[in-house]
PDB file of C-alpha atoms in Angstrom:
ATOM      1  CA  UNK A   1     112.612  87.624  82.098  1.00 58.00           C
ATOM      2  CA  UNK A   2     114.077  88.853  85.366  1.00 71.00           C
ATOM      3  CA  UNK A   3     113.524  92.442  86.463  1.00 71.00           C
ATOM      4  CA  UNK A   4     117.291  92.748  86.724  1.00 64.00           C
ATOM      5  CA  UNK A   5     117.325  92.929  82.910  1.00 69.00           C
ATOM      6  CA  UNK A   6     113.758  93.862  81.933  1.00 77.00           C
ATOM      7  CA  UNK A   7     113.162  97.630  81.454  1.00 88.00           C
ATOM      8  CA  UNK A   8     111.056  99.260  84.139  1.00 94.00           C
ATOM      9  CA  UNK A   9     108.400 101.629  82.806  1.00 94.00           C
ATOM     10  CA  UNK A  10     104.723 102.453  83.369  1.00 95.00           C
ATOM     11  CA  UNK A  11     103.630 100.485  80.304  1.00 94.00           C
ATOM     12  CA  UNK A  12     105.628  97.357  81.174  1.00 93.00           C
ATOM     13  CA  UNK A  13     105.903  97.148  84.977  1.00 97.00           C
ATOM     14  CA  UNK A  14     103.058  96.234  87.317  1.00 97.00           C
ATOM     15  CA  UNK A  15     103.613  97.638  90.809  1.00 98.00           C
ATOM     16  CA  UNK A  16     102.197  96.470  94.138  1.00 98.00           C
ATOM     17  CA  UNK A  17     102.109  98.483  97.354  1.00 98.00           C
ATOM     18  CA  UNK A  18     101.542  97.262 100.922  1.00 98.00           C
ATOM     19  CA  UNK A  19     101.189  99.752 103.786  1.00 96.00           C
ATOM     20  CA  UNK A  20      99.434 103.090 103.414  1.00 95.00           C
ATOM     21  CA  UNK A  21     100.263 104.934 106.617  1.00 90.00           C
ATOM     22  CA  UNK A  22     101.737 108.413 107.022  1.00 85.00           C
ATOM     23  CA  UNK A  23     104.654 107.614 104.714  1.00 93.00           C
ATOM     24  CA  UNK A  24     103.329 104.885 102.454  1.00 95.00           C
ATOM     25  CA  UNK A  25     100.275 106.713 101.172  1.00 96.00           C
ATOM     26  CA  UNK A  26     102.302 109.658  99.869  1.00 96.00           C
ATOM     27  CA  UNK A  27     105.028 107.438  98.420  1.00 97.00           C
ATOM     28  CA  UNK A  28     102.556 105.221  96.574  1.00 98.00           C
ATOM     29  CA  UNK A  29     100.725 108.254  95.217  1.00 97.00           C
ATOM     30  CA  UNK A  30     103.882 109.391  93.414  1.00 98.00           C
ATOM     31  CA  UNK A  31     103.963 106.099  91.501  1.00 98.00           C
ATOM     32  CA  UNK A  32     100.375 106.663  90.377  1.00 97.00           C
ATOM     33  CA  UNK A  33     101.296 110.178  89.302  1.00 97.00           C
ATOM     34  CA  UNK A  34     104.128 108.733  87.212  1.00 97.00           C
ATOM     35  CA  UNK A  35     101.645 106.521  85.373  1.00 97.00           C
ATOM     36  CA  UNK A  36     102.314 103.141  86.992  1.00 98.00           C
ATOM     37  CA  UNK A  37      99.432 100.756  87.583  1.00 96.00           C
ATOM     38  CA  UNK A  38      99.158 100.008  91.295  1.00 98.00           C
ATOM     39  CA  UNK A  39      97.676  97.135  93.268  1.00 98.00           C
ATOM     40  CA  UNK A  40      97.384  97.944  96.970  1.00 98.00           C
ATOM     41  CA  UNK A  41      96.762  96.272 100.311  1.00 97.00           C
ATOM     42  CA  UNK A  42      96.489  97.628 103.849  1.00 95.00           C
ATOM     43  CA  UNK A  43      95.301  95.941 107.030  1.00 91.00           C
ATOM     44  CA  UNK A  44      93.066  98.991 107.457  1.00 90.00           C
ATOM     45  CA  UNK A  45      91.283  98.943 104.123  1.00 88.00           C
ATOM     46  CA  UNK A  46      89.966 102.502 104.442  1.00 91.00           C
ATOM     47  CA  UNK A  47      93.540 103.843 104.304  1.00 93.00           C
ATOM     48  CA  UNK A  48      93.856 102.737 100.680  1.00 95.00           C
ATOM     49  CA  UNK A  49      90.807 104.736  99.549  1.00 95.00           C
ATOM     50  CA  UNK A  50      92.722 107.834  98.352  1.00 96.00           C
ATOM     51  CA  UNK A  51      94.753 105.554  96.060  1.00 97.00           C
ATOM     52  CA  UNK A  52      91.676 103.653  94.867  1.00 97.00           C
ATOM     53  CA  UNK A  53      90.025 106.977  94.047  1.00 96.00           C
ATOM     54  CA  UNK A  54      92.950 107.670  91.710  1.00 96.00           C
ATOM     55  CA  UNK A  55      92.735 104.338  89.900  1.00 96.00           C
ATOM     56  CA  UNK A  56      94.637 101.852  92.038  1.00 97.00           C
ATOM     57  CA  UNK A  57      93.258  98.326  92.444  1.00 97.00           C
ATOM     58  CA  UNK A  58      92.568  96.771  95.843  1.00 97.00           C
ATOM     59  CA  UNK A  59      93.848  93.306  96.759  1.00 97.00           C
ATOM     60  CA  UNK A  60      92.670  91.025  99.554  1.00 96.00           C
ATOM     61  CA  UNK A  61      96.112  89.970 100.835  1.00 97.00           C
ATOM     62  CA  UNK A  62      99.848  90.515 100.349  1.00 98.00           C
ATOM     63  CA  UNK A  63      99.885  87.328  98.270  1.00 98.00           C
ATOM     64  CA  UNK A  64      97.178  88.737  96.008  1.00 98.00           C
ATOM     65  CA  UNK A  65      99.213  91.938  95.579  1.00 98.00           C
ATOM     66  CA  UNK A  66     102.236  89.861  94.577  1.00 98.00           C
ATOM     67  CA  UNK A  67     100.264  87.770  92.089  1.00 98.00           C
ATOM     68  CA  UNK A  68      99.274  90.975  90.262  1.00 98.00           C
ATOM     69  CA  UNK A  69     102.708  92.667  90.398  1.00 97.00           C
ATOM     70  CA  UNK A  70     106.242  92.551  89.041  1.00 97.00           C
ATOM     71  CA  UNK A  71     107.570  94.698  91.907  1.00 98.00           C
ATOM     72  CA  UNK A  72     106.019  94.789  95.372  1.00 98.00           C
ATOM     73  CA  UNK A  73     106.891  97.597  97.790  1.00 98.00           C
ATOM     74  CA  UNK A  74     106.047  97.405 101.466  1.00 98.00           C
ATOM     75  CA  UNK A  75     106.344  99.911 104.276  1.00 97.00           C
ATOM     76  CA  UNK A  76     104.720  98.595 107.439  1.00 96.00           C
ATOM     77  CA  UNK A  77     105.266  98.987 111.172  1.00 92.00           C
ATOM     78  CA  UNK A  78     107.480  96.393 112.816  1.00 94.00           C
ATOM     79  CA  UNK A  79     109.826  93.548 111.862  1.00 96.00           C
ATOM     80  CA  UNK A  80     107.062  91.109 112.869  1.00 96.00           C
ATOM     81  CA  UNK A  81     104.808  92.795 110.280  1.00 97.00           C
ATOM     82  CA  UNK A  82     107.533  92.559 107.641  1.00 97.00           C
ATOM     83  CA  UNK A  83     107.967  88.856 108.382  1.00 98.00           C
ATOM     84  CA  UNK A  84     104.239  88.166 108.143  1.00 97.00           C
ATOM     85  CA  UNK A  85     103.772  90.210 104.960  1.00 98.00           C
ATOM     86  CA  UNK A  86     106.709  88.648 103.121  1.00 98.00           C
ATOM     87  CA  UNK A  87     107.265  85.150 104.495  1.00 98.00           C
ATOM     88  CA  UNK A  88     103.864  83.808 105.608  1.00 96.00           C
ATOM     89  CA  UNK A  89     103.527  80.587 103.563  1.00 95.00           C
ATOM     90  CA  UNK A  90      99.839  81.080 102.741  1.00 96.00           C
ATOM     91  CA  UNK A  91      99.314  84.847 102.538  1.00 96.00           C
ATOM     92  CA  UNK A  92     102.791  86.354 102.165  1.00 97.00           C
ATOM     93  CA  UNK A  93     104.282  88.132  99.181  1.00 98.00           C
ATOM     94  CA  UNK A  94     106.826  85.436  98.361  1.00 97.00           C
ATOM     95  CA  UNK A  95     104.074  82.835  98.084  1.00 97.00           C
ATOM     96  CA  UNK A  96     102.493  84.860  95.256  1.00 97.00           C
ATOM     97  CA  UNK A  97     105.405  86.368  93.312  1.00 97.00           C
ATOM     98  CA  UNK A  98     106.257  85.056  89.856  1.00 96.00           C
ATOM     99  CA  UNK A  99     109.904  84.129  89.198  1.00 96.00           C
ATOM    100  CA  UNK A 100     111.976  87.141  88.222  1.00 95.00           C
ATOM    101  CA  UNK A 101     109.926  89.546  90.337  1.00 97.00           C
ATOM    102  CA  UNK A 102     111.180  91.741  93.191  1.00 98.00           C
ATOM    103  CA  UNK A 103     110.047  92.581  96.716  1.00 98.00           C
ATOM    104  CA  UNK A 104     111.271  95.904  98.133  1.00 98.00           C
ATOM    105  CA  UNK A 105     111.006  96.426 101.888  1.00 98.00           C
ATOM    106  CA  UNK A 106     111.020 100.137 102.756  1.00 98.00           C
ATOM    107  CA  UNK A 107     110.235  99.550 106.435  1.00 97.00           C
ATOM    108  CA  UNK A 108     112.991 100.261 108.954  1.00 96.00           C
ATOM    109  CA  UNK A 109     113.585  96.707 110.124  1.00 96.00           C
ATOM    110  CA  UNK A 110     116.104  94.169 111.342  1.00 96.00           C
ATOM    111  CA  UNK A 111     119.158  93.676 109.069  1.00 97.00           C
ATOM    112  CA  UNK A 112     119.165  89.932 109.741  1.00 96.00           C
ATOM    113  CA  UNK A 113     115.539  89.726 108.596  1.00 97.00           C
ATOM    114  CA  UNK A 114     116.473  91.518 105.367  1.00 98.00           C
ATOM    115  CA  UNK A 115     119.111  88.861 104.734  1.00 97.00           C
ATOM    116  CA  UNK A 116     116.616  86.092 105.525  1.00 98.00           C
ATOM    117  CA  UNK A 117     114.064  87.535 103.080  1.00 98.00           C
ATOM    118  CA  UNK A 118     116.743  87.734 100.390  1.00 98.00           C
ATOM    119  CA  UNK A 119     117.587  84.050 100.846  1.00 98.00           C
ATOM    120  CA  UNK A 120     113.906  83.087 100.735  1.00 98.00           C
ATOM    121  CA  UNK A 121     113.282  85.228  97.652  1.00 98.00           C
ATOM    122  CA  UNK A 122     116.220  83.698  95.791  1.00 97.00           C
ATOM    123  CA  UNK A 123     114.894  80.226  96.609  1.00 97.00           C
ATOM    124  CA  UNK A 124     111.763  80.970  94.542  1.00 96.00           C
ATOM    125  CA  UNK A 125     113.633  82.699  91.725  1.00 96.00           C
ATOM    126  CA  UNK A 126     112.950  86.261  92.893  1.00 97.00           C
ATOM    127  CA  UNK A 127     114.952  89.152  94.307  1.00 97.00           C
ATOM    128  CA  UNK A 128     114.657  91.158  97.509  1.00 98.00           C
ATOM    129  CA  UNK A 129     115.851  94.683  98.262  1.00 98.00           C
ATOM    130  CA  UNK A 130     115.944  96.395 101.662  1.00 98.00           C
ATOM    131  CA  UNK A 131     115.292 100.086 101.092  1.00 98.00           C
ATOM    132  CA  UNK A 132     114.380 102.001 104.271  1.00 98.00           C
ATOM    133  CA  UNK A 133     113.959 105.737 103.909  1.00 97.00           C
ATOM    134  CA  UNK A 134     114.746 108.967 105.729  1.00 94.00           C
ATOM    135  CA  UNK A 135     113.003 112.311 105.356  1.00 90.00           C
ATOM    136  CA  UNK A 136     109.760 111.898 107.279  1.00 86.00           C
ATOM    137  CA  UNK A 137     106.284 112.887 106.170  1.00 87.00           C
ATOM    138  CA  UNK A 138     107.543 115.992 104.396  1.00 89.00           C
ATOM    139  CA  UNK A 139     110.094 114.033 102.393  1.00 93.00           C
ATOM    140  CA  UNK A 140     107.437 111.480 101.468  1.00 95.00           C
ATOM    141  CA  UNK A 141     105.025 114.164 100.273  1.00 95.00           C
ATOM    142  CA  UNK A 142     107.697 116.070  98.347  1.00 96.00           C
ATOM    143  CA  UNK A 143     109.410 112.972  96.899  1.00 97.00           C
ATOM    144  CA  UNK A 144     112.717 114.026  98.473  1.00 97.00           C
ATOM    145  CA  UNK A 145     113.398 110.946 100.609  1.00 97.00           C
ATOM    146  CA  UNK A 146     116.852 109.444 101.035  1.00 97.00           C
ATOM    147  CA  UNK A 147     116.474 105.768 100.154  1.00 98.00           C
ATOM    148  CA  UNK A 148     119.143 103.478 101.656  1.00 98.00           C
ATOM    149  CA  UNK A 149     119.310 100.303  99.558  1.00 98.00           C
ATOM    150  CA  UNK A 150     120.840  96.913 100.207  1.00 98.00           C
ATOM    151  CA  UNK A 151     120.872  93.900  97.896  1.00 98.00           C
ATOM    152  CA  UNK A 152     121.836  93.119  94.319  1.00 96.00           C
ATOM    153  CA  UNK A 153     123.151  96.335  92.794  1.00 97.00           C
ATOM    154  CA  UNK A 154     122.029  95.429  89.269  1.00 96.00           C
ATOM    155  CA  UNK A 155     118.450  94.862  90.450  1.00 96.00           C
ATOM    156  CA  UNK A 156     118.481  98.122  92.417  1.00 97.00           C
ATOM    157  CA  UNK A 157     119.834 100.114  89.466  1.00 96.00           C
ATOM    158  CA  UNK A 158     117.129  98.659  87.241  1.00 96.00           C
ATOM    159  CA  UNK A 159     114.466  99.790  89.715  1.00 97.00           C
ATOM    160  CA  UNK A 160     115.745 103.378  89.646  1.00 97.00           C
ATOM    161  CA  UNK A 161     112.765 104.744  87.641  1.00 97.00           C
ATOM    162  CA  UNK A 162     110.510 103.663  90.528  1.00 98.00           C
ATOM    163  CA  UNK A 163     112.797 104.905  93.285  1.00 98.00           C
ATOM    164  CA  UNK A 164     113.192 108.281  91.562  1.00 97.00           C
ATOM    165  CA  UNK A 165     109.460 108.833  92.010  1.00 98.00           C
ATOM    166  CA  UNK A 166     110.086 108.923  95.767  1.00 98.00           C
ATOM    167  CA  UNK A 167     113.542 110.373  96.291  1.00 98.00           C
ATOM    168  CA  UNK A 168     117.259 109.703  95.899  1.00 98.00           C
ATOM    169  CA  UNK A 169     118.691 106.185  95.978  1.00 97.00           C
ATOM    170  CA  UNK A 170     121.834 105.528  98.012  1.00 97.00           C
ATOM    171  CA  UNK A 171     123.315 102.078  97.334  1.00 98.00           C
ATOM    172  CA  UNK A 172     124.923 100.842 100.551  1.00 98.00           C
ATOM    173  CA  UNK A 173     125.952  97.271  99.670  1.00 98.00           C
ATOM    174  CA  UNK A 174     124.627  93.739 100.017  1.00 97.00           C
ATOM    175  CA  UNK A 175     121.491  92.452 101.752  1.00 98.00           C
ATOM    176  CA  UNK A 176     120.850  94.153 105.112  1.00 97.00           C
ATOM    177  CA  UNK A 177     123.226  97.059 104.555  1.00 98.00           C
ATOM    178  CA  UNK A 178     120.381  99.359 103.587  1.00 98.00           C
ATOM    179  CA  UNK A 179     118.859  98.626 106.981  1.00 98.00           C
ATOM    180  CA  UNK A 180     122.165  99.179 108.757  1.00 98.00           C
ATOM    181  CA  UNK A 181     122.579 102.543 107.029  1.00 98.00           C
ATOM    182  CA  UNK A 182     119.109 103.577 108.208  1.00 98.00           C
ATOM    183  CA  UNK A 183     119.843 102.465 111.775  1.00 98.00           C
ATOM    184  CA  UNK A 184     122.968 104.630 111.776  1.00 97.00           C
ATOM    185  CA  UNK A 185     120.804 107.490 110.536  1.00 96.00           C
ATOM    186  CA  UNK A 186     118.404 106.978 113.434  1.00 97.00           C
ATOM    187  CA  UNK A 187     121.269 107.005 115.950  1.00 97.00           C
ATOM    188  CA  UNK A 188     122.372 110.421 114.680  1.00 97.00           C
ATOM    189  CA  UNK A 189     118.813 111.778 114.733  1.00 96.00           C
ATOM    190  CA  UNK A 190     118.164 110.502 118.263  1.00 97.00           C
ATOM    191  CA  UNK A 191     121.141 112.248 119.836  1.00 96.00           C
ATOM    192  CA  UNK A 192     120.561 115.385 117.756  1.00 97.00           C
ATOM    193  CA  UNK A 193     116.967 115.574 119.013  1.00 97.00           C
ATOM    194  CA  UNK A 194     118.135 115.254 122.615  1.00 98.00           C
ATOM    195  CA  UNK A 195     120.594 118.116 122.115  1.00 97.00           C
ATOM    196  CA  UNK A 196     117.953 120.256 120.432  1.00 98.00           C
ATOM    197  CA  UNK A 197     115.305 119.889 123.134  1.00 98.00           C
ATOM    198  CA  UNK A 198     117.832 120.328 125.943  1.00 98.00           C
ATOM    199  CA  UNK A 199     119.040 123.534 124.324  1.00 98.00           C
ATOM    200  CA  UNK A 200     115.472 124.758 123.959  1.00 98.00           C
ATOM    201  CA  UNK A 201     114.648 124.082 127.602  1.00 98.00           C
ATOM    202  CA  UNK A 202     117.874 125.811 128.673  1.00 98.00           C
ATOM    203  CA  UNK A 203     117.054 128.836 126.513  1.00 97.00           C
ATOM    204  CA  UNK A 204     113.545 128.983 127.973  1.00 97.00           C
ATOM    205  CA  UNK A 205     114.741 128.791 131.584  1.00 96.00           C
ATOM    206  CA  UNK A 206     117.421 131.405 130.836  1.00 97.00           C
ATOM    207  CA  UNK A 207     114.782 133.908 129.856  1.00 96.00           C
ATOM    208  CA  UNK A 208     115.572 133.930 126.143  1.00 96.00           C
ATOM    209  CA  UNK A 209     112.931 134.234 123.454  1.00 96.00           C
ATOM    210  CA  UNK A 210     113.217 130.647 122.244  1.00 97.00           C
ATOM    211  CA  UNK A 211     111.954 131.408 118.735  1.00 96.00           C
ATOM    212  CA  UNK A 212     114.598 134.140 118.287  1.00 97.00           C
ATOM    213  CA  UNK A 213     117.229 131.856 119.794  1.00 97.00           C
ATOM    214  CA  UNK A 214     116.376 129.055 117.347  1.00 97.00           C
ATOM    215  CA  UNK A 215     116.666 131.485 114.465  1.00 97.00           C
ATOM    216  CA  UNK A 216     119.975 132.761 115.764  1.00 97.00           C
ATOM    217  CA  UNK A 217     121.606 129.338 116.057  1.00 97.00           C
ATOM    218  CA  UNK A 218     120.073 127.863 112.890  1.00 96.00           C
ATOM    219  CA  UNK A 219     122.717 129.275 110.537  1.00 95.00           C
ATOM    220  CA  UNK A 220     125.687 128.265 112.670  1.00 95.00           C
ATOM    221  CA  UNK A 221     127.233 124.961 113.704  1.00 95.00           C
ATOM    222  CA  UNK A 222     124.194 124.153 115.859  1.00 95.00           C
ATOM    223  CA  UNK A 223     121.891 124.223 112.850  1.00 94.00           C
ATOM    224  CA  UNK A 224     120.403 120.880 111.827  1.00 93.00           C
ATOM    225  CA  UNK A 225     117.604 119.297 109.843  1.00 91.00           C
ATOM    226  CA  UNK A 226     115.963 118.420 113.154  1.00 93.00           C
ATOM    227  CA  UNK A 227     115.934 122.095 114.157  1.00 95.00           C
ATOM    228  CA  UNK A 228     114.585 123.072 110.740  1.00 94.00           C
ATOM    229  CA  UNK A 229     111.806 120.490 110.777  1.00 92.00           C
ATOM    230  CA  UNK A 230     110.829 120.412 114.435  1.00 95.00           C
ATOM    231  CA  UNK A 231     111.903 123.575 116.268  1.00 95.00           C
ATOM    232  CA  UNK A 232     108.855 125.621 115.310  1.00 95.00           C
ATOM    233  CA  UNK A 233     106.538 122.618 115.675  1.00 96.00           C
ATOM    234  CA  UNK A 234     107.665 122.206 119.275  1.00 97.00           C
ATOM    235  CA  UNK A 235     107.165 125.886 120.044  1.00 96.00           C
ATOM    236  CA  UNK A 236     103.699 125.752 118.469  1.00 96.00           C
ATOM    237  CA  UNK A 237     102.919 122.607 120.514  1.00 96.00           C
ATOM    238  CA  UNK A 238     102.301 120.820 117.228  1.00 96.00           C
ATOM    239  CA  UNK A 239     102.933 117.176 118.091  1.00 97.00           C
ATOM    240  CA  UNK A 240     101.207 115.673 115.036  1.00 94.00           C
ATOM    241  CA  UNK A 241     103.156 112.703 113.768  1.00 90.00           C
ATOM    242  CA  UNK A 242     105.318 112.903 110.703  1.00 85.00           C
ATOM    243  CA  UNK A 243     107.051 109.923 112.279  1.00 89.00           C
ATOM    244  CA  UNK A 244     105.487 108.209 115.282  1.00 93.00           C
ATOM    245  CA  UNK A 245     107.186 107.981 118.668  1.00 97.00           C
ATOM    246  CA  UNK A 246     106.301 104.288 118.920  1.00 96.00           C
ATOM    247  CA  UNK A 247     107.988 103.572 115.578  1.00 94.00           C
ATOM    248  CA  UNK A 248     111.089 105.532 116.638  1.00 97.00           C
ATOM    249  CA  UNK A 249     111.260 103.517 119.866  1.00 98.00           C
ATOM    250  CA  UNK A 250     111.126 100.391 117.681  1.00 96.00           C
ATOM    251  CA  UNK A 251     113.981 101.694 115.504  1.00 96.00           C
ATOM    252  CA  UNK A 252     116.179 102.634 118.472  1.00 98.00           C
ATOM    253  CA  UNK A 253     115.494  99.254 120.056  1.00 97.00           C
ATOM    254  CA  UNK A 254     116.777  97.535 116.917  1.00 96.00           C
ATOM    255  CA  UNK A 255     119.838  99.811 117.052  1.00 97.00           C
ATOM    256  CA  UNK A 256     120.518  98.808 120.653  1.00 98.00           C
ATOM    257  CA  UNK A 257     120.153  95.116 119.815  1.00 96.00           C
ATOM    258  CA  UNK A 258     122.626  95.534 116.969  1.00 96.00           C
ATOM    259  CA  UNK A 259     125.028  97.347 119.309  1.00 97.00           C
ATOM    260  CA  UNK A 260     124.795  94.577 121.893  1.00 96.00           C
ATOM    261  CA  UNK A 261     125.531  91.988 119.192  1.00 95.00           C
ATOM    262  CA  UNK A 262     128.531  94.048 118.045  1.00 96.00           C
ATOM    263  CA  UNK A 263     129.827  94.770 121.557  1.00 97.00           C
ATOM    264  CA  UNK A 264     129.341  98.479 120.910  1.00 97.00           C
ATOM    265  CA  UNK A 265     128.599 101.035 123.656  1.00 98.00           C
ATOM    266  CA  UNK A 266     126.614 104.078 122.479  1.00 98.00           C
ATOM    267  CA  UNK A 267     125.405 105.869 125.614  1.00 97.00           C
ATOM    268  CA  UNK A 268     123.728 108.730 123.726  1.00 97.00           C
ATOM    269  CA  UNK A 269     121.580 106.218 121.863  1.00 98.00           C
ATOM    270  CA  UNK A 270     120.618 104.488 125.115  1.00 98.00           C
ATOM    271  CA  UNK A 271     119.652 107.791 126.754  1.00 98.00           C
ATOM    272  CA  UNK A 272     117.527 108.863 123.793  1.00 98.00           C
ATOM    273  CA  UNK A 273     115.804 105.478 123.774  1.00 98.00           C
ATOM    274  CA  UNK A 274     114.904 105.785 127.447  1.00 98.00           C
ATOM    275  CA  UNK A 275     113.535 109.311 127.014  1.00 98.00           C
ATOM    276  CA  UNK A 276     111.361 108.164 124.135  1.00 98.00           C
ATOM    277  CA  UNK A 277     110.212 105.118 126.122  1.00 98.00           C
ATOM    278  CA  UNK A 278     109.072 107.560 128.809  1.00 98.00           C
ATOM    279  CA  UNK A 279     106.725 109.078 126.222  1.00 98.00           C
ATOM    280  CA  UNK A 280     105.209 105.628 125.689  1.00 98.00           C
ATOM    281  CA  UNK A 281     104.680 105.376 129.445  1.00 98.00           C
ATOM    282  CA  UNK A 282     102.648 108.594 129.261  1.00 98.00           C
ATOM    283  CA  UNK A 283     100.519 107.251 126.408  1.00 98.00           C
ATOM    284  CA  UNK A 284     102.210 109.486 123.835  1.00 98.00           C
ATOM    285  CA  UNK A 285     103.408 106.878 121.364  1.00 97.00           C
ATOM    286  CA  UNK A 286     101.060 108.215 118.691  1.00 97.00           C
ATOM    287  CA  UNK A 287     102.668 111.657 118.733  1.00 97.00           C
ATOM    288  CA  UNK A 288     105.505 112.731 116.465  1.00 96.00           C
ATOM    289  CA  UNK A 289     109.156 112.434 117.460  1.00 96.00           C
ATOM    290  CA  UNK A 290     109.227 116.156 118.301  1.00 97.00           C
ATOM    291  CA  UNK A 291     107.235 115.167 121.416  1.00 98.00           C
ATOM    292  CA  UNK A 292     110.625 114.508 123.017  1.00 98.00           C
ATOM    293  CA  UNK A 293     110.324 118.084 124.268  1.00 98.00           C
ATOM    294  CA  UNK A 294     107.532 116.870 126.580  1.00 98.00           C
ATOM    295  CA  UNK A 295     109.829 114.350 128.262  1.00 98.00           C
ATOM    296  CA  UNK A 296     112.555 116.925 128.971  1.00 98.00           C
ATOM    297  CA  UNK A 297     109.996 119.494 130.125  1.00 98.00           C
ATOM    298  CA  UNK A 298     108.614 116.974 132.616  1.00 97.00           C
ATOM    299  CA  UNK A 299     112.090 116.269 133.973  1.00 97.00           C
ATOM    300  CA  UNK A 300     112.462 119.972 134.707  1.00 97.00           C
ATOM    301  CA  UNK A 301     108.892 120.813 135.760  1.00 97.00           C
ATOM    302  CA  UNK A 302     108.612 123.453 133.072  1.00 97.00           C
ATOM    303  CA  UNK A 303     106.777 124.137 129.822  1.00 96.00           C
ATOM    304  CA  UNK A 304     107.919 126.185 126.859  1.00 92.00           C
ATOM    305  CA  UNK A 305     105.710 128.968 125.671  1.00 76.00           C
ATOM    306  CA  UNK A 306     106.091 130.352 122.179  1.00 56.00           C
TER     307      UNK A 306
END
């Protein structure tokens, strides 16, 4: 029986999880807490240990995860990783899934790849959902992520007990539209972050107490989730990654490729991309996205102090 009609519950649904990084580990842990059995795989095996300690089962490959699962979630790094994990003919998820099962890609990836995976899944009697998320490490830990879904609406609705363990589902349309919704989200975040760090550097150079200034603007029209999440972190010089710079550069690069294909000029997006690329040039790709402050400080030969 297809998962589009079969009830999803801890006693009936076997779940697989691939990718246990900053986001994936927390997201998968919520499924364990809800009582679902979990089979896991990560290229870095040690990263699965917290889940294994709680009763998850380790698998040797994405295919092995699929063979033991009715639904397989993945959240990995790059579109090339998504392609390898799902479509590799010998070790990929689709080579191991039973008919009627579902693969759910929660990586921010290429919309055209999402459509390709859907076609390949349907060819073997399965379903595919693109379901990238927004909310960062905090949203993953607190199960408050926004989940942008694309694909068959009936399948997605049936998976709602699983999605609700991680956040709120937003159905955006057919295959690839979940990815496109997430890319639009990243465009907004990128330009918002540029405005935030520029304002902070201006406030600093103007002689304002930047912490007081952030508090003052936070309840007005300049307030934003970026200010709430990252303003204090930047002042405290806390650059630990809730979302890596190198992954954000990947996301913005996909956005720019989509814009070029569409004949769309978004100069704010291009500027933000270049500023983040400058962080890569300084070896700062492993920092969090709030490290954008470092790029703007360097441009102005200054440094904020709390």
